[in-house]
Short mmCIF file of N, CA and C in Angstrom, two decimals:
data_model
loop_
_atom_site.label_atom_id
_atom_site.label_comp_id
_atom_site.label_asym_id
_atom_site.label_seq_id
_atom_site.Cartn_x
_atom_site.Cartn_y
_atom_site.Cartn_z
N GLU A 18 47.20 2.57 -4.39
CA GLU A 18 47.28 1.75 -5.59
C GLU A 18 46.51 2.38 -6.76
N PHE A 19 45.43 3.08 -6.47
CA PHE A 19 44.62 3.68 -7.53
C PHE A 19 45.46 4.59 -8.44
N PHE A 20 46.45 5.28 -7.87
CA PHE A 20 47.21 6.28 -8.61
C PHE A 20 48.48 5.72 -9.26
N LYS A 21 48.87 4.50 -8.89
CA LYS A 21 50.14 3.95 -9.36
C LYS A 21 50.16 3.83 -10.88
N ASN A 22 51.24 4.37 -11.48
CA ASN A 22 51.47 4.34 -12.93
C ASN A 22 50.44 5.11 -13.74
N LYS A 23 49.60 5.90 -13.08
CA LYS A 23 48.64 6.73 -13.81
C LYS A 23 49.36 7.95 -14.37
N LYS A 24 48.93 8.39 -15.55
CA LYS A 24 49.42 9.63 -16.15
C LYS A 24 48.39 10.70 -15.88
N ILE A 25 48.80 11.73 -15.14
CA ILE A 25 47.87 12.74 -14.64
C ILE A 25 48.40 14.13 -14.95
N THR A 26 47.56 14.98 -15.50
CA THR A 26 47.90 16.40 -15.64
C THR A 26 47.22 17.15 -14.50
N VAL A 27 48.01 17.92 -13.77
CA VAL A 27 47.49 18.77 -12.70
C VAL A 27 47.49 20.20 -13.23
N VAL A 28 46.32 20.81 -13.30
CA VAL A 28 46.18 22.15 -13.86
C VAL A 28 46.13 23.16 -12.71
N GLY A 29 47.15 23.98 -12.61
CA GLY A 29 47.22 25.01 -11.60
C GLY A 29 48.05 24.58 -10.41
N LEU A 30 49.31 25.01 -10.34
CA LEU A 30 50.20 24.65 -9.24
C LEU A 30 49.97 25.55 -8.04
N GLY A 31 50.03 26.85 -8.27
CA GLY A 31 49.79 27.81 -7.19
C GLY A 31 50.88 27.82 -6.14
N LEU A 32 50.65 28.65 -5.10
CA LEU A 32 51.64 28.87 -4.05
C LEU A 32 51.12 28.59 -2.65
N LEU A 33 49.84 28.29 -2.52
CA LEU A 33 49.23 28.18 -1.19
C LEU A 33 49.35 26.79 -0.57
N GLY A 34 49.85 25.82 -1.31
CA GLY A 34 50.12 24.52 -0.73
C GLY A 34 49.07 23.45 -0.99
N LYS A 35 47.88 23.84 -1.39
CA LYS A 35 46.80 22.89 -1.60
C LYS A 35 47.11 21.96 -2.77
N ARG A 36 47.35 22.51 -3.92
CA ARG A 36 47.65 21.71 -5.11
C ARG A 36 49.01 21.03 -4.95
N LEU A 37 49.95 21.72 -4.32
CA LEU A 37 51.26 21.15 -4.07
C LEU A 37 51.13 19.86 -3.27
N GLY A 38 50.31 19.86 -2.23
CA GLY A 38 50.10 18.66 -1.42
C GLY A 38 49.55 17.51 -2.25
N ASP A 39 48.62 17.81 -3.16
CA ASP A 39 48.07 16.77 -4.03
C ASP A 39 49.15 16.22 -4.97
N ILE A 40 49.98 17.10 -5.52
CA ILE A 40 51.04 16.67 -6.43
C ILE A 40 52.04 15.76 -5.72
N LEU A 41 52.46 16.14 -4.53
CA LEU A 41 53.41 15.32 -3.77
C LEU A 41 52.80 13.95 -3.46
N PHE A 42 51.53 13.94 -3.12
CA PHE A 42 50.83 12.67 -2.84
C PHE A 42 50.81 11.80 -4.09
N LEU A 43 50.46 12.38 -5.24
CA LEU A 43 50.39 11.61 -6.49
C LEU A 43 51.75 11.03 -6.84
N LEU A 44 52.80 11.82 -6.68
CA LEU A 44 54.15 11.33 -6.97
C LEU A 44 54.53 10.19 -6.03
N GLU A 45 54.22 10.34 -4.76
CA GLU A 45 54.54 9.31 -3.78
C GLU A 45 53.79 8.01 -4.08
N CYS A 46 52.60 8.13 -4.68
CA CYS A 46 51.81 6.94 -5.02
C CYS A 46 52.25 6.31 -6.34
N GLY A 47 53.22 6.92 -7.01
CA GLY A 47 53.74 6.33 -8.24
C GLY A 47 53.13 6.83 -9.52
N ALA A 48 52.45 7.97 -9.48
CA ALA A 48 51.87 8.55 -10.70
C ALA A 48 52.94 9.32 -11.47
N GLU A 49 52.72 9.42 -12.77
CA GLU A 49 53.53 10.29 -13.63
C GLU A 49 52.74 11.58 -13.79
N VAL A 50 53.30 12.69 -13.33
CA VAL A 50 52.54 13.93 -13.21
C VAL A 50 53.06 15.00 -14.17
N THR A 51 52.13 15.61 -14.89
CA THR A 51 52.41 16.80 -15.67
C THR A 51 51.78 17.97 -14.92
N VAL A 52 52.58 18.98 -14.60
CA VAL A 52 52.11 20.16 -13.89
C VAL A 52 52.07 21.31 -14.88
N THR A 53 50.92 21.95 -15.01
CA THR A 53 50.80 23.06 -15.94
C THR A 53 50.13 24.25 -15.25
N ASP A 54 50.65 25.44 -15.54
CA ASP A 54 50.13 26.66 -14.92
C ASP A 54 50.40 27.83 -15.86
N LEU A 55 49.47 28.76 -15.93
CA LEU A 55 49.65 29.94 -16.78
C LEU A 55 50.71 30.89 -16.25
N LYS A 56 51.00 30.81 -14.96
CA LYS A 56 52.04 31.67 -14.40
C LYS A 56 53.42 31.21 -14.88
N GLN A 57 54.34 32.15 -14.90
CA GLN A 57 55.72 31.82 -15.27
C GLN A 57 56.37 31.03 -14.14
N LYS A 58 57.38 30.26 -14.48
CA LYS A 58 58.07 29.41 -13.51
C LYS A 58 58.63 30.23 -12.35
N GLU A 59 59.14 31.42 -12.64
CA GLU A 59 59.74 32.26 -11.59
C GLU A 59 58.72 32.58 -10.49
N ALA A 60 57.47 32.79 -10.87
CA ALA A 60 56.42 33.11 -9.90
C ALA A 60 56.06 31.90 -9.03
N LEU A 61 56.35 30.71 -9.54
CA LEU A 61 55.98 29.48 -8.84
C LEU A 61 57.20 28.71 -8.32
N GLN A 62 58.36 29.37 -8.35
CA GLN A 62 59.61 28.69 -8.04
C GLN A 62 59.62 28.03 -6.66
N SER A 63 59.01 28.66 -5.66
CA SER A 63 59.02 28.06 -4.33
C SER A 63 58.28 26.72 -4.32
N SER A 64 57.18 26.62 -5.07
CA SER A 64 56.45 25.36 -5.16
C SER A 64 57.24 24.32 -5.95
N VAL A 65 57.88 24.74 -7.03
CA VAL A 65 58.71 23.83 -7.84
C VAL A 65 59.86 23.30 -6.99
N ASP A 66 60.49 24.17 -6.20
CA ASP A 66 61.59 23.74 -5.34
C ASP A 66 61.12 22.68 -4.34
N LYS A 67 59.92 22.84 -3.80
CA LYS A 67 59.38 21.87 -2.84
C LYS A 67 59.14 20.52 -3.52
N ILE A 68 58.67 20.55 -4.76
CA ILE A 68 58.46 19.30 -5.50
C ILE A 68 59.79 18.60 -5.73
N GLU A 69 60.78 19.35 -6.21
CA GLU A 69 62.09 18.76 -6.50
C GLU A 69 62.76 18.23 -5.23
N LYS A 70 62.64 18.94 -4.14
CA LYS A 70 63.21 18.49 -2.86
C LYS A 70 62.52 17.21 -2.41
N PHE A 71 61.21 17.15 -2.55
CA PHE A 71 60.44 15.97 -2.17
C PHE A 71 60.87 14.77 -3.00
N ILE A 72 61.02 14.96 -4.30
CA ILE A 72 61.43 13.88 -5.20
C ILE A 72 62.77 13.30 -4.76
N LYS A 73 63.71 14.18 -4.45
CA LYS A 73 65.04 13.72 -4.01
C LYS A 73 64.97 13.02 -2.66
N SER A 74 64.21 13.58 -1.72
CA SER A 74 64.16 13.01 -0.37
C SER A 74 63.49 11.63 -0.36
N LYS A 75 62.54 11.41 -1.26
CA LYS A 75 61.82 10.14 -1.31
C LYS A 75 62.39 9.19 -2.36
N ASN A 76 63.43 9.67 -3.09
CA ASN A 76 64.05 8.87 -4.15
C ASN A 76 63.00 8.40 -5.17
N ILE A 77 62.16 9.34 -5.59
CA ILE A 77 61.08 9.04 -6.53
C ILE A 77 61.65 9.01 -7.94
N ARG A 78 61.29 7.97 -8.67
CA ARG A 78 61.84 7.77 -10.01
C ARG A 78 60.86 8.15 -11.13
N ASN A 79 59.58 8.26 -10.80
CA ASN A 79 58.62 8.61 -11.84
C ASN A 79 58.78 10.08 -12.26
N LYS A 80 58.29 10.36 -13.44
CA LYS A 80 58.55 11.65 -14.06
C LYS A 80 57.60 12.75 -13.60
N VAL A 81 58.15 13.98 -13.59
CA VAL A 81 57.34 15.19 -13.45
C VAL A 81 57.68 16.05 -14.66
N ILE A 82 56.65 16.48 -15.36
CA ILE A 82 56.83 17.35 -16.52
C ILE A 82 56.18 18.68 -16.17
N TYR A 83 56.87 19.78 -16.43
CA TYR A 83 56.33 21.11 -16.13
C TYR A 83 56.05 21.86 -17.42
N THR A 84 54.92 22.57 -17.45
CA THR A 84 54.62 23.53 -18.51
C THR A 84 54.18 24.81 -17.81
N PHE A 85 54.96 25.86 -17.94
CA PHE A 85 54.63 27.13 -17.29
C PHE A 85 54.46 28.23 -18.33
N GLY A 86 53.64 29.22 -17.99
CA GLY A 86 53.45 30.39 -18.84
C GLY A 86 52.48 30.19 -19.98
N GLU A 87 52.00 28.97 -20.14
CA GLU A 87 51.04 28.65 -21.20
C GLU A 87 50.42 27.29 -20.91
N LEU A 88 49.35 27.00 -21.61
CA LEU A 88 48.77 25.66 -21.58
C LEU A 88 48.96 25.06 -22.96
N LYS A 89 49.21 23.76 -23.02
CA LYS A 89 49.42 23.06 -24.30
C LYS A 89 48.40 21.94 -24.42
N PHE A 90 47.82 21.82 -25.60
CA PHE A 90 46.83 20.77 -25.81
C PHE A 90 47.44 19.39 -25.54
N GLU A 91 48.71 19.21 -25.85
CA GLU A 91 49.34 17.89 -25.66
C GLU A 91 49.35 17.47 -24.18
N ASP A 92 49.32 18.44 -23.26
CA ASP A 92 49.27 18.11 -21.83
C ASP A 92 47.88 17.59 -21.41
N PHE A 93 46.91 17.71 -22.31
CA PHE A 93 45.54 17.30 -22.04
C PHE A 93 45.15 16.10 -22.90
N GLU A 94 46.15 15.36 -23.37
CA GLU A 94 45.95 14.17 -24.19
C GLU A 94 46.70 13.00 -23.57
N ASN A 95 46.24 11.79 -23.85
CA ASN A 95 46.91 10.57 -23.40
C ASN A 95 47.16 10.55 -21.89
N LYS A 96 46.18 10.96 -21.13
CA LYS A 96 46.26 10.96 -19.67
C LYS A 96 45.15 10.07 -19.10
N ASP A 97 45.36 9.59 -17.89
CA ASP A 97 44.32 8.81 -17.23
C ASP A 97 43.23 9.73 -16.67
N PHE A 98 43.65 10.91 -16.22
CA PHE A 98 42.68 11.94 -15.86
C PHE A 98 43.39 13.28 -15.70
N ILE A 99 42.58 14.34 -15.70
CA ILE A 99 43.05 15.70 -15.48
C ILE A 99 42.58 16.10 -14.09
N LEU A 100 43.50 16.60 -13.26
CA LEU A 100 43.13 17.13 -11.94
C LEU A 100 43.10 18.65 -12.08
N LYS A 101 41.88 19.19 -12.09
CA LYS A 101 41.65 20.59 -12.38
C LYS A 101 41.58 21.40 -11.09
N GLY A 102 42.33 22.47 -11.03
CA GLY A 102 42.23 23.41 -9.92
C GLY A 102 40.92 24.16 -9.97
N GLN A 103 40.51 24.69 -8.81
CA GLN A 103 39.20 25.33 -8.74
C GLN A 103 39.08 26.60 -9.56
N GLY A 104 40.21 27.25 -9.87
CA GLY A 104 40.14 28.48 -10.66
C GLY A 104 40.07 28.25 -12.16
N VAL A 105 40.16 27.00 -12.60
CA VAL A 105 40.14 26.68 -14.03
C VAL A 105 38.70 26.48 -14.46
N PRO A 106 38.23 27.31 -15.42
CA PRO A 106 36.83 27.19 -15.85
C PRO A 106 36.53 25.84 -16.49
N LEU A 107 35.34 25.33 -16.22
CA LEU A 107 34.92 24.05 -16.82
C LEU A 107 34.82 24.15 -18.34
N ASP A 108 34.57 25.36 -18.85
CA ASP A 108 34.44 25.51 -20.30
C ASP A 108 35.75 25.92 -20.97
N SER A 109 36.87 25.75 -20.27
CA SER A 109 38.18 26.01 -20.86
C SER A 109 38.35 25.14 -22.10
N VAL A 110 38.94 25.69 -23.15
CA VAL A 110 39.14 24.92 -24.39
C VAL A 110 40.02 23.70 -24.13
N TYR A 111 40.91 23.79 -23.14
CA TYR A 111 41.79 22.67 -22.82
C TYR A 111 41.03 21.56 -22.10
N ILE A 112 40.15 21.95 -21.20
CA ILE A 112 39.31 20.97 -20.51
C ILE A 112 38.37 20.31 -21.52
N GLU A 113 37.79 21.11 -22.41
CA GLU A 113 36.92 20.57 -23.45
C GLU A 113 37.69 19.63 -24.37
N HIS A 114 38.93 19.98 -24.68
CA HIS A 114 39.79 19.13 -25.51
C HIS A 114 40.00 17.77 -24.85
N ALA A 115 40.30 17.78 -23.56
CA ALA A 115 40.50 16.52 -22.83
C ALA A 115 39.21 15.70 -22.84
N ARG A 116 38.09 16.34 -22.59
CA ARG A 116 36.80 15.63 -22.60
C ARG A 116 36.54 14.99 -23.96
N ALA A 117 36.85 15.75 -25.03
CA ALA A 117 36.65 15.22 -26.39
C ALA A 117 37.52 13.99 -26.63
N LYS A 118 38.63 13.90 -25.94
CA LYS A 118 39.54 12.74 -26.05
C LYS A 118 39.15 11.62 -25.09
N GLY A 119 38.05 11.83 -24.32
CA GLY A 119 37.57 10.81 -23.40
C GLY A 119 38.31 10.75 -22.08
N ILE A 120 39.00 11.83 -21.74
CA ILE A 120 39.79 11.87 -20.51
C ILE A 120 38.93 12.46 -19.39
N PRO A 121 38.79 11.75 -18.27
CA PRO A 121 38.00 12.28 -17.16
C PRO A 121 38.61 13.54 -16.55
N ILE A 122 37.75 14.46 -16.14
CA ILE A 122 38.17 15.68 -15.45
C ILE A 122 37.79 15.51 -13.99
N GLU A 123 38.76 15.65 -13.10
CA GLU A 123 38.53 15.48 -11.67
C GLU A 123 38.92 16.75 -10.93
N MET A 124 38.33 16.93 -9.77
CA MET A 124 38.76 17.95 -8.83
C MET A 124 39.10 17.22 -7.53
N ASP A 125 40.03 17.76 -6.76
CA ASP A 125 40.58 16.97 -5.65
C ASP A 125 39.55 16.53 -4.62
N GLU A 126 38.67 17.42 -4.16
CA GLU A 126 37.72 17.04 -3.12
C GLU A 126 36.71 16.00 -3.62
N SER A 127 36.22 16.17 -4.84
CA SER A 127 35.25 15.19 -5.35
C SER A 127 35.94 13.86 -5.66
N LEU A 128 37.17 13.87 -6.13
CA LEU A 128 37.92 12.63 -6.33
C LEU A 128 38.16 11.95 -4.99
N PHE A 129 38.49 12.74 -3.99
CA PHE A 129 38.65 12.22 -2.63
C PHE A 129 37.38 11.47 -2.21
N MET A 130 36.22 12.11 -2.42
CA MET A 130 34.93 11.51 -2.03
C MET A 130 34.71 10.17 -2.73
N LYS A 131 35.09 10.08 -3.99
CA LYS A 131 34.91 8.83 -4.73
C LYS A 131 35.76 7.71 -4.14
N LEU A 132 36.93 8.06 -3.61
CA LEU A 132 37.90 7.05 -3.17
C LEU A 132 37.85 6.77 -1.67
N ALA A 133 37.32 7.68 -0.88
CA ALA A 133 37.31 7.53 0.58
C ALA A 133 36.07 6.75 1.00
N THR A 134 36.27 5.50 1.31
CA THR A 134 35.13 4.67 1.70
C THR A 134 35.08 4.55 3.23
N GLY A 135 33.88 4.52 3.74
CA GLY A 135 33.71 4.32 5.18
C GLY A 135 33.94 5.55 6.03
N VAL A 136 34.06 6.72 5.40
CA VAL A 136 34.23 7.96 6.16
C VAL A 136 33.03 8.86 5.90
N THR A 137 32.81 9.78 6.81
CA THR A 137 31.73 10.76 6.66
C THR A 137 32.36 12.10 6.29
N VAL A 138 31.84 12.71 5.24
CA VAL A 138 32.32 14.03 4.82
C VAL A 138 31.25 15.06 5.16
N VAL A 139 31.68 16.11 5.86
CA VAL A 139 30.82 17.26 6.16
C VAL A 139 31.30 18.38 5.24
N GLY A 140 30.44 18.85 4.35
CA GLY A 140 30.79 19.92 3.43
C GLY A 140 30.10 21.21 3.81
N ILE A 141 30.89 22.29 3.93
CA ILE A 141 30.34 23.59 4.30
C ILE A 141 30.53 24.54 3.13
N THR A 142 29.45 25.20 2.71
CA THR A 142 29.53 26.17 1.63
C THR A 142 28.64 27.36 1.96
N GLY A 143 28.76 28.40 1.17
CA GLY A 143 27.96 29.60 1.37
C GLY A 143 28.72 30.82 0.90
N THR A 144 28.11 31.97 1.09
CA THR A 144 28.71 33.22 0.63
C THR A 144 29.72 33.77 1.63
N ARG A 145 29.34 33.82 2.89
CA ARG A 145 30.22 34.34 3.94
C ARG A 145 30.23 33.36 5.12
N GLY A 146 31.35 33.30 5.82
CA GLY A 146 31.44 32.52 7.04
C GLY A 146 31.79 31.06 6.86
N LYS A 147 32.21 30.67 5.66
CA LYS A 147 32.54 29.26 5.42
C LYS A 147 33.70 28.80 6.30
N THR A 148 34.76 29.58 6.34
CA THR A 148 35.95 29.18 7.11
C THR A 148 35.63 29.12 8.60
N THR A 149 34.95 30.12 9.10
CA THR A 149 34.58 30.15 10.53
C THR A 149 33.73 28.93 10.88
N THR A 150 32.72 28.65 10.06
CA THR A 150 31.83 27.52 10.32
C THR A 150 32.58 26.19 10.21
N THR A 151 33.45 26.08 9.22
CA THR A 151 34.25 24.86 9.04
C THR A 151 35.13 24.62 10.26
N MET A 152 35.83 25.65 10.69
CA MET A 152 36.73 25.52 11.84
C MET A 152 35.95 25.20 13.13
N LEU A 153 34.78 25.82 13.28
CA LEU A 153 33.96 25.59 14.46
C LEU A 153 33.48 24.13 14.52
N ILE A 154 32.96 23.63 13.40
CA ILE A 154 32.49 22.24 13.35
C ILE A 154 33.65 21.28 13.59
N TYR A 155 34.79 21.56 12.97
CA TYR A 155 35.99 20.72 13.17
C TYR A 155 36.39 20.67 14.64
N GLU A 156 36.45 21.83 15.29
CA GLU A 156 36.86 21.90 16.71
C GLU A 156 35.85 21.21 17.63
N ILE A 157 34.55 21.37 17.34
CA ILE A 157 33.53 20.72 18.15
C ILE A 157 33.69 19.20 18.07
N LEU A 158 33.85 18.69 16.85
CA LEU A 158 34.00 17.24 16.66
C LEU A 158 35.29 16.73 17.31
N LYS A 159 36.36 17.50 17.17
CA LYS A 159 37.65 17.10 17.75
C LYS A 159 37.56 17.04 19.28
N ARG A 160 36.98 18.06 19.86
CA ARG A 160 36.85 18.10 21.33
C ARG A 160 35.86 17.06 21.86
N ALA A 161 34.96 16.61 20.98
CA ALA A 161 34.03 15.55 21.37
C ALA A 161 34.67 14.17 21.27
N GLY A 162 35.95 14.15 20.84
CA GLY A 162 36.68 12.89 20.79
C GLY A 162 36.58 12.15 19.47
N GLU A 163 36.02 12.78 18.45
CA GLU A 163 35.92 12.14 17.14
C GLU A 163 37.27 12.15 16.44
N SER A 164 37.50 11.18 15.58
CA SER A 164 38.67 11.17 14.70
C SER A 164 38.29 12.01 13.48
N VAL A 165 38.77 13.25 13.45
CA VAL A 165 38.30 14.22 12.45
C VAL A 165 39.49 14.89 11.77
N TYR A 166 39.29 15.18 10.47
CA TYR A 166 40.31 15.83 9.66
C TYR A 166 39.71 17.06 8.99
N LEU A 167 40.57 18.00 8.66
CA LEU A 167 40.16 19.27 8.07
C LEU A 167 40.68 19.35 6.64
N GLY A 168 39.88 19.92 5.75
CA GLY A 168 40.33 20.04 4.36
C GLY A 168 39.46 20.99 3.57
N GLY A 169 39.62 20.91 2.26
CA GLY A 169 38.85 21.76 1.36
C GLY A 169 39.57 23.07 1.10
N ASN A 170 38.80 24.13 1.14
CA ASN A 170 39.32 25.45 0.77
C ASN A 170 40.01 26.13 1.95
N ILE A 171 40.77 25.39 2.71
CA ILE A 171 41.53 25.91 3.84
C ILE A 171 42.99 25.96 3.41
N LYS A 172 43.62 27.10 3.57
CA LYS A 172 45.00 27.29 3.12
C LYS A 172 45.92 26.18 3.65
N GLY A 173 46.68 25.61 2.73
CA GLY A 173 47.67 24.61 3.10
C GLY A 173 47.14 23.20 3.27
N THR A 174 45.83 23.00 3.09
CA THR A 174 45.29 21.65 3.22
C THR A 174 45.01 21.07 1.84
N ALA A 175 45.38 19.85 1.63
CA ALA A 175 45.12 19.15 0.38
C ALA A 175 44.27 17.93 0.68
N ALA A 176 43.32 17.64 -0.18
CA ALA A 176 42.37 16.56 0.07
C ALA A 176 42.97 15.17 -0.14
N LEU A 177 43.65 14.96 -1.25
CA LEU A 177 44.09 13.61 -1.60
C LEU A 177 45.04 12.99 -0.57
N PRO A 178 45.99 13.73 0.02
CA PRO A 178 46.86 13.10 1.02
C PRO A 178 46.12 12.56 2.24
N LEU A 179 44.90 13.04 2.49
CA LEU A 179 44.11 12.52 3.60
C LEU A 179 43.79 11.04 3.41
N LEU A 180 43.78 10.58 2.17
CA LEU A 180 43.46 9.18 1.89
C LEU A 180 44.41 8.23 2.61
N LYS A 181 45.67 8.67 2.84
CA LYS A 181 46.66 7.84 3.52
C LYS A 181 46.36 7.71 5.01
N LYS A 182 45.70 8.71 5.58
CA LYS A 182 45.51 8.78 7.03
C LYS A 182 44.21 8.18 7.52
N LEU A 183 43.20 8.18 6.68
CA LEU A 183 41.83 7.86 7.11
C LEU A 183 41.62 6.40 7.45
N LYS A 184 40.75 6.21 8.44
CA LYS A 184 40.28 4.87 8.81
C LYS A 184 38.75 4.91 8.74
N LYS A 185 38.18 3.72 8.64
CA LYS A 185 36.73 3.62 8.60
C LYS A 185 36.14 4.30 9.85
N GLY A 186 35.12 5.11 9.64
CA GLY A 186 34.45 5.80 10.74
C GLY A 186 34.97 7.21 10.99
N ASP A 187 36.08 7.60 10.33
CA ASP A 187 36.60 8.95 10.50
C ASP A 187 35.67 9.97 9.86
N ILE A 188 35.86 11.23 10.25
CA ILE A 188 35.07 12.34 9.72
C ILE A 188 36.03 13.34 9.07
N VAL A 189 35.64 13.85 7.91
CA VAL A 189 36.41 14.89 7.23
C VAL A 189 35.50 16.10 7.07
N VAL A 190 35.98 17.26 7.50
CA VAL A 190 35.21 18.51 7.39
C VAL A 190 35.86 19.36 6.30
N PHE A 191 35.11 19.60 5.23
CA PHE A 191 35.60 20.36 4.08
C PHE A 191 34.91 21.71 3.98
N GLU A 192 35.68 22.77 3.82
CA GLU A 192 35.13 24.04 3.34
C GLU A 192 35.11 23.94 1.83
N LEU A 193 33.97 24.23 1.21
CA LEU A 193 33.84 24.06 -0.24
C LEU A 193 33.33 25.35 -0.88
N SER A 194 34.13 25.89 -1.78
CA SER A 194 33.71 27.06 -2.55
C SER A 194 32.77 26.61 -3.66
N SER A 195 32.11 27.57 -4.28
CA SER A 195 31.23 27.23 -5.41
C SER A 195 32.03 26.58 -6.54
N TRP A 196 33.29 26.98 -6.69
CA TRP A 196 34.15 26.38 -7.73
C TRP A 196 34.39 24.91 -7.42
N GLN A 197 34.68 24.61 -6.17
CA GLN A 197 34.93 23.22 -5.79
C GLN A 197 33.68 22.36 -5.94
N LEU A 198 32.52 22.96 -5.72
CA LEU A 198 31.27 22.23 -5.85
C LEU A 198 31.01 21.79 -7.29
N GLN A 199 31.66 22.44 -8.26
CA GLN A 199 31.52 22.01 -9.65
C GLN A 199 31.96 20.55 -9.81
N GLY A 200 33.05 20.19 -9.13
CA GLY A 200 33.53 18.81 -9.21
C GLY A 200 32.52 17.82 -8.66
N PHE A 201 31.83 18.21 -7.58
CA PHE A 201 30.79 17.35 -7.01
C PHE A 201 29.61 17.24 -7.97
N GLY A 202 29.24 18.38 -8.58
CA GLY A 202 28.14 18.38 -9.54
C GLY A 202 28.44 17.50 -10.74
N ASP A 203 29.64 17.62 -11.28
CA ASP A 203 30.04 16.79 -12.42
C ASP A 203 30.02 15.31 -12.07
N ALA A 204 30.46 14.97 -10.87
CA ALA A 204 30.53 13.57 -10.44
C ALA A 204 29.19 13.05 -9.92
N LYS A 205 28.23 13.97 -9.76
CA LYS A 205 26.90 13.62 -9.23
C LYS A 205 27.00 12.95 -7.86
N ILE A 206 27.83 13.55 -7.01
CA ILE A 206 27.98 13.08 -5.64
C ILE A 206 27.84 14.26 -4.70
N SER A 207 27.71 13.97 -3.43
CA SER A 207 27.56 15.02 -2.43
C SER A 207 28.17 14.55 -1.11
N PRO A 208 28.65 15.49 -0.30
CA PRO A 208 29.04 15.10 1.07
C PRO A 208 27.83 14.49 1.77
N GLN A 209 28.09 13.59 2.71
CA GLN A 209 26.99 12.97 3.45
C GLN A 209 26.22 14.00 4.29
N ILE A 210 26.95 15.02 4.76
CA ILE A 210 26.33 16.11 5.51
C ILE A 210 26.71 17.42 4.84
N SER A 211 25.70 18.22 4.50
CA SER A 211 25.96 19.49 3.82
C SER A 211 25.45 20.63 4.68
N VAL A 212 26.27 21.67 4.80
CA VAL A 212 25.89 22.84 5.58
C VAL A 212 25.95 24.05 4.65
N PHE A 213 24.85 24.78 4.60
CA PHE A 213 24.79 25.98 3.78
C PHE A 213 24.69 27.20 4.69
#
């Protein structure tokens, strides 16, 4: 319900599936999504095709607007929030423009943390070994019989769709890059358990 009828700009589509998963989730929840990326449409065509196929399969009526090859200030105006990819600098003139218009800037993992109540988040960060440590903690918890989910900076995993699956008492293990931690810093929140 939080996302229904919200106007959201997603900055950075990419090809690895993370942002794509968030976009599909937002559309399924009834959001109107603007997708913008500096790459040309041809370079992102496989992701665009997946969005269009999803829209048809779910009979989604809300709009998707694409801006490729450039960023436009108008895509950062009159929105409920901006969902910023981790590669987009916080001091981007477009992000600053949105802030000047009073539009909140969110990142998927920190937005997830704000909305996921009753779950424990384990965040793993560092210079080397983040993925190995994340996978190890996830497997230990899973084999111990915990209801555990994997996310963060793991290829093909998106944070926001986890909101549909979670129940009170579940555990989410996130690999978090320094870029992703910016969203936590901005929101002044932290995973309940942090591993460095």
